[in-house]
Amino acid sequence: MQDNMLFYKTYPHPSSKEWVVFVHGAGGSSAIWFKQIKAYKQHFNLLLLDLRGHGKSNNMFKDMMANPYTFKSVTKDIVHVLNHLKIQSAHFVGVSLGTIIIRNLAEIAPDRVKSMVLGGAVTRLNTRSQILVKLGNLCKHIIPYMWLYRLFAYVVMPQKSQRESRHLFVREAKKLCQKEFKRWFKLATDVNPVMKYFKEKELSIPTLYLMGANDYMFIKPVKEMVERHRLSFLTELKDCGHVCNVEKPDDFNQHSIAFIHQHKTYYSA
C-alpha cells in the first residue's frame, strides 16, 4: 500500500456490483463498524477506511504533518482510495463527524455517491457543544488530550446505555497522538460554517439520517435539515444515543441496508 494512502480493508461480495464505504468519526477507526460487517457483507462489497491519523493510518501522511487539516483534504484521501480500487461510485455509511466528510465528498464529487446513510449525524454544533469546543481549543495545549476526549465522549454519550460506545471511542482515541488530536479538534471548529452551506444547498442524492432518539445534542438540527430537503429521510431509533450503529446495531443494519437496496440503481450507469 502506498505511503500516502489511507489504510483500508475490503470485503468482496461474490456477485453484487454495489460497493458500500464506511467512514468513521474523529477519534474512532474502522473498528467501530464491527457490528455491521456480518450483515452488510451478505449484500454488498465493503470498503472500510481508517481516516488520516486514525487506526492503521496513523503513520501516514508524514509530509502533511505540518499543515492543518481541512474537510477538503481529508475527503480527498477517500477519493484517492476509490480511484486506486477503481470504484467509480458507491453508497456511503458514516457516523458522527464522518457524516460531514461524506457530505463533503458528495459536494465535491457527486457522481461518486449513490446514496448516503448518516448515523448520529452532525449537522450543527449547538450552544453547549460550541462552548465545549471553544474551551477545548483554549485548553488543548495545557490539558492532556485524553482528558478532553473523555470529557467530550461523556457529554455526547452521557447515559448508561451508551457506556459501550463511550469506551469504544475512548479506546480508539488513545491510538491518536496529541498532535493528531489537535489537528482534528481544530477541524471540529469548522463544522458550523461548512454545515450552514450544506443546509442551504440540497444535493440530488438520497440520504437517510439514522439518529438515536436520545441524541440530544444533534437530533434537532437534523430534523430541521430533513424538513428542508426533499431527498432526505429521518429514522429515529428508540432508547438510543449518538453512536447508533453500536448501541442499536440490528435496527441500524436493517434500516440502512433496506435504504441502500432501495436506491442501488438510483445512478445506474
PDB file of C-alpha atoms in Angstrom:
ATOM      1  CA  MET A   1       0.000   0.000   0.000  1.00  0.00           C
ATOM      2  CA  GLN A   2       1.301   3.482  -0.838  1.00  0.00           C
ATOM      3  CA  ASP A   3       2.664   5.633   1.998  1.00  0.00           C
ATOM      4  CA  ASN A   4       0.289   8.491   1.224  1.00  0.00           C
ATOM      5  CA  MET A   5      -2.832   6.335   1.092  1.00  0.00           C
ATOM      6  CA  LEU A   6      -5.273   5.569   3.871  1.00  0.00           C
ATOM      7  CA  PHE A   7      -5.283   2.110   5.374  1.00  0.00           C
ATOM      8  CA  TYR A   8      -8.289   0.228   4.033  1.00  0.00           C
ATOM      9  CA  LYS A   9      -9.823  -3.215   4.077  1.00  0.00           C
ATOM     10  CA  THR A  10     -12.225  -4.699   1.548  1.00  0.00           C
ATOM     11  CA  TYR A  11     -14.801  -7.481   1.775  1.00  0.00           C
ATOM     12  CA  PRO A  12     -15.669  -8.538  -1.788  1.00  0.00           C
ATOM     13  CA  HIS A  13     -19.116  -9.967  -2.496  1.00  0.00           C
ATOM     14  CA  PRO A  14     -19.305 -12.954  -4.896  1.00  0.00           C
ATOM     15  CA  SER A  15     -21.980 -11.425  -7.134  1.00  0.00           C
ATOM     16  CA  SER A  16     -23.018  -7.892  -6.110  1.00  0.00           C
ATOM     17  CA  LYS A  17     -21.615  -4.920  -8.027  1.00  0.00           C
ATOM     18  CA  GLU A  18     -22.634  -2.477  -5.304  1.00  0.00           C
ATOM     19  CA  TRP A  19     -19.966  -1.001  -3.015  1.00  0.00           C
ATOM     20  CA  VAL A  20     -20.587   0.369   0.470  1.00  0.00           C
ATOM     21  CA  VAL A  21     -17.904   2.609   2.003  1.00  0.00           C
ATOM     22  CA  PHE A  22     -17.812   3.093   5.780  1.00  0.00           C
ATOM     23  CA  VAL A  23     -16.452   6.350   7.230  1.00  0.00           C
ATOM     24  CA  HIS A  24     -15.865   6.594  10.989  1.00  0.00           C
ATOM     25  CA  GLY A  25     -15.792   9.759  13.097  1.00  0.00           C
ATOM     26  CA  ALA A  26     -12.971  11.722  14.745  1.00  0.00           C
ATOM     27  CA  GLY A  27     -11.086   9.672  17.299  1.00  0.00           C
ATOM     28  CA  GLY A  28     -12.511   6.378  16.016  1.00  0.00           C
ATOM     29  CA  SER A  29     -11.352   3.902  13.395  1.00  0.00           C
ATOM     30  CA  SER A  30     -12.821   1.312  11.053  1.00  0.00           C
ATOM     31  CA  ALA A  31     -13.080  -0.938  14.139  1.00  0.00           C
ATOM     32  CA  ILE A  32     -16.320   0.824  15.127  1.00  0.00           C
ATOM     33  CA  TRP A  33     -18.134  -0.972  12.283  1.00  0.00           C
ATOM     34  CA  PHE A  34     -17.619  -4.460  13.772  1.00  0.00           C
ATOM     35  CA  LYS A  35     -21.392  -4.838  14.314  1.00  0.00           C
ATOM     36  CA  GLN A  36     -22.141  -4.014  10.664  1.00  0.00           C
ATOM     37  CA  ILE A  37     -19.722  -6.204   8.714  1.00  0.00           C
ATOM     38  CA  LYS A  38     -21.523  -9.558   9.021  1.00  0.00           C
ATOM     39  CA  ALA A  39     -24.906  -8.159   7.995  1.00  0.00           C
ATOM     40  CA  TYR A  40     -23.619  -5.927   5.190  1.00  0.00           C
ATOM     41  CA  LYS A  41     -21.247  -8.367   3.515  1.00  0.00           C
ATOM     42  CA  GLN A  42     -24.180 -10.662   2.724  1.00  0.00           C
ATOM     43  CA  HIS A  43     -25.468  -7.992   0.326  1.00  0.00           C
ATOM     44  CA  PHE A  44     -22.630  -5.730  -0.865  1.00  0.00           C
ATOM     45  CA  ASN A  45     -18.923  -5.267  -1.459  1.00  0.00           C
ATOM     46  CA  LEU A  46     -17.499  -3.421   1.560  1.00  0.00           C
ATOM     47  CA  LEU A  47     -14.708  -0.871   1.911  1.00  0.00           C
ATOM     48  CA  LEU A  48     -13.636   0.134   5.418  1.00  0.00           C
ATOM     49  CA  LEU A  49     -11.223   3.050   5.875  1.00  0.00           C
ATOM     50  CA  ASP A  50      -9.101   4.484   8.655  1.00  0.00           C
ATOM     51  CA  LEU A  51      -9.041   8.275   8.243  1.00  0.00           C
ATOM     52  CA  ARG A  52      -5.664  10.005   8.346  1.00  0.00           C
ATOM     53  CA  GLY A  53      -4.035   9.812  11.760  1.00  0.00           C
ATOM     54  CA  HIS A  54      -6.540   7.163  12.926  1.00  0.00           C
ATOM     55  CA  GLY A  55      -6.283   3.402  13.360  1.00  0.00           C
ATOM     56  CA  LYS A  56      -3.735   1.922  10.983  1.00  0.00           C
ATOM     57  CA  SER A  57      -3.433   5.177   9.029  1.00  0.00           C
ATOM     58  CA  ASN A  58      -1.616   6.781  11.975  1.00  0.00           C
ATOM     59  CA  ASN A  59       1.846   6.610  10.367  1.00  0.00           C
ATOM     60  CA  MET A  60       0.775   8.007   7.025  1.00  0.00           C
ATOM     61  CA  PHE A  61       0.943  11.499   5.568  1.00  0.00           C
ATOM     62  CA  LYS A  62       4.248  12.397   7.229  1.00  0.00           C
ATOM     63  CA  ASP A  63       4.765  15.059   4.554  1.00  0.00           C
ATOM     64  CA  MET A  64       1.475  16.700   5.602  1.00  0.00           C
ATOM     65  CA  MET A  65       2.098  16.776   9.334  1.00  0.00           C
ATOM     66  CA  ALA A  66       2.976  20.478   9.396  1.00  0.00           C
ATOM     67  CA  ASN A  67      -0.221  21.502   7.634  1.00  0.00           C
ATOM     68  CA  PRO A  68      -3.650  21.947   9.270  1.00  0.00           C
ATOM     69  CA  TYR A  69      -6.352  19.550   8.157  1.00  0.00           C
ATOM     70  CA  THR A  70      -9.368  20.710   6.194  1.00  0.00           C
ATOM     71  CA  PHE A  71     -12.554  18.837   5.360  1.00  0.00           C
ATOM     72  CA  LYS A  72     -11.489  19.042   1.711  1.00  0.00           C
ATOM     73  CA  SER A  73      -8.078  17.416   2.258  1.00  0.00           C
ATOM     74  CA  VAL A  74      -9.497  14.661   4.482  1.00  0.00           C
ATOM     75  CA  THR A  75     -12.217  13.992   1.889  1.00  0.00           C
ATOM     76  CA  LYS A  76      -9.714  13.777  -0.964  1.00  0.00           C
ATOM     77  CA  ASP A  77      -7.927  10.988   0.922  1.00  0.00           C
ATOM     78  CA  ILE A  78     -11.045   8.868   0.403  1.00  0.00           C
ATOM     79  CA  VAL A  79     -11.311   9.744  -3.295  1.00  0.00           C
ATOM     80  CA  HIS A  80      -7.677   8.633  -3.641  1.00  0.00           C
ATOM     81  CA  VAL A  81      -8.589   5.164  -2.310  1.00  0.00           C
ATOM     82  CA  LEU A  82     -11.672   4.947  -4.564  1.00  0.00           C
ATOM     83  CA  ASN A  83      -9.520   5.742  -7.586  1.00  0.00           C
ATOM     84  CA  HIS A  84      -6.871   3.225  -6.511  1.00  0.00           C
ATOM     85  CA  LEU A  85      -9.510   0.479  -6.231  1.00  0.00           C
ATOM     86  CA  LYS A  86     -11.285   1.646  -9.411  1.00  0.00           C
ATOM     87  CA  ILE A  87     -14.586   2.136  -7.566  1.00  0.00           C
ATOM     88  CA  GLN A  88     -16.479   4.617  -9.700  1.00  0.00           C
ATOM     89  CA  SER A  89     -19.418   5.098  -7.332  1.00  0.00           C
ATOM     90  CA  ALA A  90     -20.603   3.714  -4.011  1.00  0.00           C
ATOM     91  CA  HIS A  91     -23.046   4.036  -1.147  1.00  0.00           C
ATOM     92  CA  PHE A  92     -21.554   5.731   1.899  1.00  0.00           C
ATOM     93  CA  VAL A  93     -22.289   4.969   5.539  1.00  0.00           C
ATOM     94  CA  GLY A  94     -20.895   7.281   8.213  1.00  0.00           C
ATOM     95  CA  VAL A  95     -21.188   8.139  11.869  1.00  0.00           C
ATOM     96  CA  SER A  96     -20.655  11.379  13.819  1.00  0.00           C
ATOM     97  CA  LEU A  97     -18.004  13.622  12.208  1.00  0.00           C
ATOM     98  CA  GLY A  98     -17.652  11.054   9.413  1.00  0.00           C
ATOM     99  CA  THR A  99     -21.087  12.152   8.190  1.00  0.00           C
ATOM    100  CA  ILE A 100     -19.698  15.616   7.385  1.00  0.00           C
ATOM    101  CA  ILE A 101     -16.857  14.074   5.405  1.00  0.00           C
ATOM    102  CA  ILE A 102     -19.349  12.018   3.381  1.00  0.00           C
ATOM    103  CA  ARG A 103     -21.499  15.095   2.774  1.00  0.00           C
ATOM    104  CA  ASN A 104     -18.396  16.954   1.643  1.00  0.00           C
ATOM    105  CA  LEU A 105     -17.491  14.118  -0.719  1.00  0.00           C
ATOM    106  CA  ALA A 106     -20.977  14.333  -2.199  1.00  0.00           C
ATOM    107  CA  GLU A 107     -20.367  18.049  -2.720  1.00  0.00           C
ATOM    108  CA  ILE A 108     -17.011  17.782  -4.498  1.00  0.00           C
ATOM    109  CA  ALA A 109     -17.668  14.515  -6.378  1.00  0.00           C
ATOM    110  CA  PRO A 110     -21.452  13.871  -6.550  1.00  0.00           C
ATOM    111  CA  ASP A 111     -21.037  11.271  -9.296  1.00  0.00           C
ATOM    112  CA  ARG A 112     -19.160   9.033  -6.816  1.00  0.00           C
ATOM    113  CA  VAL A 113     -22.017   8.912  -4.266  1.00  0.00           C
ATOM    114  CA  LYS A 114     -25.134   6.806  -4.949  1.00  0.00           C
ATOM    115  CA  SER A 115     -26.685   7.235  -1.512  1.00  0.00           C
ATOM    116  CA  MET A 116     -25.745   8.370   1.990  1.00  0.00           C
ATOM    117  CA  VAL A 117     -26.578   6.791   5.344  1.00  0.00           C
ATOM    118  CA  LEU A 118     -25.636   9.275   8.055  1.00  0.00           C
ATOM    119  CA  GLY A 119     -25.730   7.857  11.581  1.00  0.00           C
ATOM    120  CA  GLY A 120     -25.510  10.169  14.581  1.00  0.00           C
ATOM    121  CA  ALA A 121     -25.172  12.919  12.010  1.00  0.00           C
ATOM    122  CA  VAL A 122     -23.540  16.198  12.961  1.00  0.00           C
ATOM    123  CA  THR A 123     -25.297  18.962  11.034  1.00  0.00           C
ATOM    124  CA  ARG A 124     -24.709  21.786  13.509  1.00  0.00           C
ATOM    125  CA  LEU A 125     -22.979  22.285  16.842  1.00  0.00           C
ATOM    126  CA  ASN A 126     -25.472  23.596  19.402  1.00  0.00           C
ATOM    127  CA  THR A 127     -24.566  26.222  22.005  1.00  0.00           C
ATOM    128  CA  ARG A 128     -23.374  23.676  24.547  1.00  0.00           C
ATOM    129  CA  SER A 129     -21.122  21.852  22.103  1.00  0.00           C
ATOM    130  CA  GLN A 130     -19.778  25.149  20.706  1.00  0.00           C
ATOM    131  CA  ILE A 131     -18.782  26.206  24.225  1.00  0.00           C
ATOM    132  CA  LEU A 132     -17.115  22.838  24.785  1.00  0.00           C
ATOM    133  CA  VAL A 133     -15.160  23.106  21.532  1.00  0.00           C
ATOM    134  CA  LYS A 134     -14.020  26.646  22.363  1.00  0.00           C
ATOM    135  CA  LEU A 135     -12.972  25.640  25.881  1.00  0.00           C
ATOM    136  CA  GLY A 136     -11.200  22.606  24.499  1.00  0.00           C
ATOM    137  CA  ASN A 137      -9.442  24.737  21.908  1.00  0.00           C
ATOM    138  CA  LEU A 138      -8.180  27.059  24.638  1.00  0.00           C
ATOM    139  CA  CYS A 139      -7.031  24.170  26.841  1.00  0.00           C
ATOM    140  CA  LYS A 140      -5.701  21.747  24.233  1.00  0.00           C
ATOM    141  CA  HIS A 141      -2.077  22.818  24.745  1.00  0.00           C
ATOM    142  CA  ILE A 142      -2.352  22.523  28.540  1.00  0.00           C
ATOM    143  CA  ILE A 143      -4.634  19.582  29.335  1.00  0.00           C
ATOM    144  CA  PRO A 144      -3.717  16.030  28.214  1.00  0.00           C
ATOM    145  CA  TYR A 145      -5.834  15.330  25.155  1.00  0.00           C
ATOM    146  CA  MET A 146      -7.312  12.122  26.601  1.00  0.00           C
ATOM    147  CA  TRP A 147      -8.851  14.153  29.429  1.00  0.00           C
ATOM    148  CA  LEU A 148     -10.526  16.313  26.810  1.00  0.00           C
ATOM    149  CA  TYR A 149     -11.640  13.341  24.764  1.00  0.00           C
ATOM    150  CA  ARG A 150     -13.118  11.554  27.789  1.00  0.00           C
ATOM    151  CA  LEU A 151     -14.998  14.747  28.666  1.00  0.00           C
ATOM    152  CA  PHE A 152     -16.384  15.086  25.148  1.00  0.00           C
ATOM    153  CA  ALA A 153     -17.289  11.402  24.982  1.00  0.00           C
ATOM    154  CA  TYR A 154     -19.207  11.736  28.245  1.00  0.00           C
ATOM    155  CA  VAL A 155     -21.015  14.941  27.211  1.00  0.00           C
ATOM    156  CA  VAL A 156     -22.069  13.483  23.833  1.00  0.00           C
ATOM    157  CA  MET A 157     -22.825   9.990  25.242  1.00  0.00           C
ATOM    158  CA  PRO A 158     -23.826  10.506  28.898  1.00  0.00           C
ATOM    159  CA  GLN A 159     -26.268   7.649  29.512  1.00  0.00           C
ATOM    160  CA  LYS A 160     -25.590   4.214  30.997  1.00  0.00           C
ATOM    161  CA  SER A 161     -26.792   2.573  27.793  1.00  0.00           C
ATOM    162  CA  GLN A 162     -24.074   4.480  25.919  1.00  0.00           C
ATOM    163  CA  ARG A 163     -21.218   3.126  28.041  1.00  0.00           C
ATOM    164  CA  GLU A 164     -20.071   0.662  25.363  1.00  0.00           C
ATOM    165  CA  SER A 165     -19.949   3.442  22.736  1.00  0.00           C
ATOM    166  CA  ARG A 166     -18.044   5.735  25.117  1.00  0.00           C
ATOM    167  CA  HIS A 167     -15.474   3.097  25.971  1.00  0.00           C
ATOM    168  CA  LEU A 168     -15.043   2.111  22.321  1.00  0.00           C
ATOM    169  CA  PHE A 169     -14.370   5.688  21.226  1.00  0.00           C
ATOM    170  CA  VAL A 170     -12.035   6.419  24.134  1.00  0.00           C
ATOM    171  CA  ARG A 171     -10.111   3.199  23.435  1.00  0.00           C
ATOM    172  CA  GLU A 172      -9.689   4.134  19.758  1.00  0.00           C
ATOM    173  CA  ALA A 173      -8.787   7.739  20.627  1.00  0.00           C
ATOM    174  CA  LYS A 174      -5.864   6.508  22.723  1.00  0.00           C
ATOM    175  CA  LYS A 175      -4.216   5.475  19.457  1.00  0.00           C
ATOM    176  CA  LEU A 176      -4.109   9.128  18.347  1.00  0.00           C
ATOM    177  CA  CYS A 177      -1.032  11.125  19.224  1.00  0.00           C
ATOM    178  CA  GLN A 178      -1.541  14.537  20.854  1.00  0.00           C
ATOM    179  CA  LYS A 179      -0.583  16.462  17.677  1.00  0.00           C
ATOM    180  CA  GLU A 180      -3.052  14.443  15.640  1.00  0.00           C
ATOM    181  CA  PHE A 181      -5.806  15.087  18.172  1.00  0.00           C
ATOM    182  CA  LYS A 182      -5.177  18.846  17.944  1.00  0.00           C
ATOM    183  CA  ARG A 183      -5.477  18.789  14.142  1.00  0.00           C
ATOM    184  CA  TRP A 184      -8.820  17.006  14.270  1.00  0.00           C
ATOM    185  CA  PHE A 185     -10.004  19.175  17.139  1.00  0.00           C
ATOM    186  CA  LYS A 186      -9.317  22.261  15.035  1.00  0.00           C
ATOM    187  CA  LEU A 187     -11.338  20.674  12.226  1.00  0.00           C
ATOM    188  CA  ALA A 188     -14.339  20.396  14.586  1.00  0.00           C
ATOM    189  CA  THR A 189     -14.373  24.193  14.934  1.00  0.00           C
ATOM    190  CA  ASP A 190     -15.132  24.420  11.191  1.00  0.00           C
ATOM    191  CA  VAL A 191     -18.343  22.357  11.437  1.00  0.00           C
ATOM    192  CA  ASN A 192     -20.908  25.175  11.627  1.00  0.00           C
ATOM    193  CA  PRO A 193     -19.813  27.257   8.614  1.00  0.00           C
ATOM    194  CA  VAL A 194     -19.465  24.107   6.491  1.00  0.00           C
ATOM    195  CA  MET A 195     -22.845  22.723   7.535  1.00  0.00           C
ATOM    196  CA  LYS A 196     -24.622  26.065   7.138  1.00  0.00           C
ATOM    197  CA  TYR A 197     -23.695  25.932   3.457  1.00  0.00           C
ATOM    198  CA  PHE A 198     -24.819  22.283   3.190  1.00  0.00           C
ATOM    199  CA  LYS A 199     -28.166  23.091   4.821  1.00  0.00           C
ATOM    200  CA  GLU A 200     -28.895  25.732   2.206  1.00  0.00           C
ATOM    201  CA  LYS A 201     -27.871  23.559  -0.725  1.00  0.00           C
ATOM    202  CA  GLU A 202     -29.564  20.206  -1.258  1.00  0.00           C
ATOM    203  CA  LEU A 203     -27.920  17.585  -3.459  1.00  0.00           C
ATOM    204  CA  SER A 204     -29.912  15.162  -5.605  1.00  0.00           C
ATOM    205  CA  ILE A 205     -28.583  12.171  -3.634  1.00  0.00           C
ATOM    206  CA  PRO A 206     -30.904  10.057  -1.454  1.00  0.00           C
ATOM    207  CA  THR A 207     -29.914  10.497   2.197  1.00  0.00           C
ATOM    208  CA  LEU A 208     -31.038   8.546   5.255  1.00  0.00           C
ATOM    209  CA  TYR A 209     -30.391  10.045   8.675  1.00  0.00           C
ATOM    210  CA  LEU A 210     -30.334   7.361  11.373  1.00  0.00           C
ATOM    211  CA  MET A 211     -30.468   9.102  14.735  1.00  0.00           C
ATOM    212  CA  GLY A 212     -30.837   7.914  18.294  1.00  0.00           C
ATOM    213  CA  ALA A 213     -33.939   9.487  19.854  1.00  0.00           C
ATOM    214  CA  ASN A 214     -31.734  10.342  22.855  1.00  0.00           C
ATOM    215  CA  ASP A 215     -29.010  12.020  20.770  1.00  0.00           C
ATOM    216  CA  TYR A 216     -29.974  15.339  22.351  1.00  0.00           C
ATOM    217  CA  MET A 217     -27.060  17.394  21.005  1.00  0.00           C
ATOM    218  CA  PHE A 218     -27.596  16.613  17.334  1.00  0.00           C
ATOM    219  CA  ILE A 219     -31.114  15.353  16.571  1.00  0.00           C
ATOM    220  CA  LYS A 220     -32.920  18.723  16.480  1.00  0.00           C
ATOM    221  CA  PRO A 221     -30.795  20.271  13.683  1.00  0.00           C
ATOM    222  CA  VAL A 222     -31.121  17.012  11.715  1.00  0.00           C
ATOM    223  CA  LYS A 223     -34.915  17.309  11.892  1.00  0.00           C
ATOM    224  CA  GLU A 224     -34.624  20.869  10.550  1.00  0.00           C
ATOM    225  CA  MET A 225     -32.409  19.650   7.694  1.00  0.00           C
ATOM    226  CA  VAL A 226     -34.792  16.845   6.722  1.00  0.00           C
ATOM    227  CA  GLU A 227     -37.756  19.243   6.627  1.00  0.00           C
ATOM    228  CA  ARG A 228     -35.937  21.382   4.067  1.00  0.00           C
ATOM    229  CA  HIS A 229     -34.520  18.663   1.825  1.00  0.00           C
ATOM    230  CA  ARG A 230     -36.755  16.643  -0.473  1.00  0.00           C
ATOM    231  CA  LEU A 231     -34.465  13.577  -0.770  1.00  0.00           C
ATOM    232  CA  SER A 232     -33.575  13.374   2.932  1.00  0.00           C
ATOM    233  CA  PHE A 233     -35.276  10.981   5.327  1.00  0.00           C
ATOM    234  CA  LEU A 234     -35.038  10.515   9.094  1.00  0.00           C
ATOM    235  CA  THR A 235     -35.435   7.333  11.119  1.00  0.00           C
ATOM    236  CA  GLU A 236     -35.252   7.704  14.902  1.00  0.00           C
ATOM    237  CA  LEU A 237     -34.062   4.737  16.934  1.00  0.00           C
ATOM    238  CA  LYS A 238     -35.741   4.477  20.347  1.00  0.00           C
ATOM    239  CA  ASP A 239     -33.684   4.296  23.561  1.00  0.00           C
ATOM    240  CA  CYS A 240     -30.567   5.125  21.586  1.00  0.00           C
ATOM    241  CA  GLY A 241     -27.930   7.847  21.742  1.00  0.00           C
ATOM    242  CA  HIS A 242     -25.256   9.234  19.444  1.00  0.00           C
ATOM    243  CA  VAL A 243     -23.343   6.162  18.209  1.00  0.00           C
ATOM    244  CA  CYS A 244     -26.404   4.325  16.959  1.00  0.00           C
ATOM    245  CA  ASN A 245     -24.506   1.727  14.903  1.00  0.00           C
ATOM    246  CA  VAL A 246     -23.000   0.386  18.157  1.00  0.00           C
ATOM    247  CA  GLU A 247     -25.956   0.916  20.500  1.00  0.00           C
ATOM    248  CA  LYS A 248     -28.685  -0.414  18.183  1.00  0.00           C
ATOM    249  CA  PRO A 249     -26.809  -2.407  15.536  1.00  0.00           C
ATOM    250  CA  ASP A 250     -29.724  -4.603  14.430  1.00  0.00           C
ATOM    251  CA  ASP A 251     -32.010  -1.603  13.851  1.00  0.00           C
ATOM    252  CA  PHE A 252     -29.200   0.357  12.219  1.00  0.00           C
ATOM    253  CA  ASN A 253     -28.370  -2.521   9.866  1.00  0.00           C
ATOM    254  CA  GLN A 254     -31.982  -3.275   8.978  1.00  0.00           C
ATOM    255  CA  HIS A 255     -32.916   0.320   8.090  1.00  0.00           C
ATOM    256  CA  SER A 256     -29.670   1.199   6.323  1.00  0.00           C
ATOM    257  CA  ILE A 257     -29.406  -1.982   4.227  1.00  0.00           C
ATOM    258  CA  ALA A 258     -33.043  -1.607   3.130  1.00  0.00           C
ATOM    259  CA  PHE A 259     -32.373   2.011   2.166  1.00  0.00           C
ATOM    260  CA  ILE A 260     -29.305   1.098   0.107  1.00  0.00           C
ATOM    261  CA  HIS A 261     -31.210  -1.679  -1.693  1.00  0.00           C
ATOM    262  CA  GLN A 262     -33.965   0.832  -2.440  1.00  0.00           C
ATOM    263  CA  HIS A 263     -31.503   3.229  -4.079  1.00  0.00           C
ATOM    264  CA  LYS A 264     -28.865   0.948  -5.547  1.00  0.00           C
ATOM    265  CA  THR A 265     -29.957   1.654  -9.123  1.00  0.00           C
ATOM    266  CA  TYR A 266     -30.541   5.345  -8.498  1.00  0.00           C
ATOM    267  CA  TYR A 267     -27.478   6.340 -10.501  1.00  0.00           C
ATOM    268  CA  SER A 268     -27.037   3.188 -12.536  1.00  0.00           C
ATOM    269  CA  ALA A 269     -24.588   3.546 -15.392  1.00  0.00           C
TER     270      ALA A 269
END
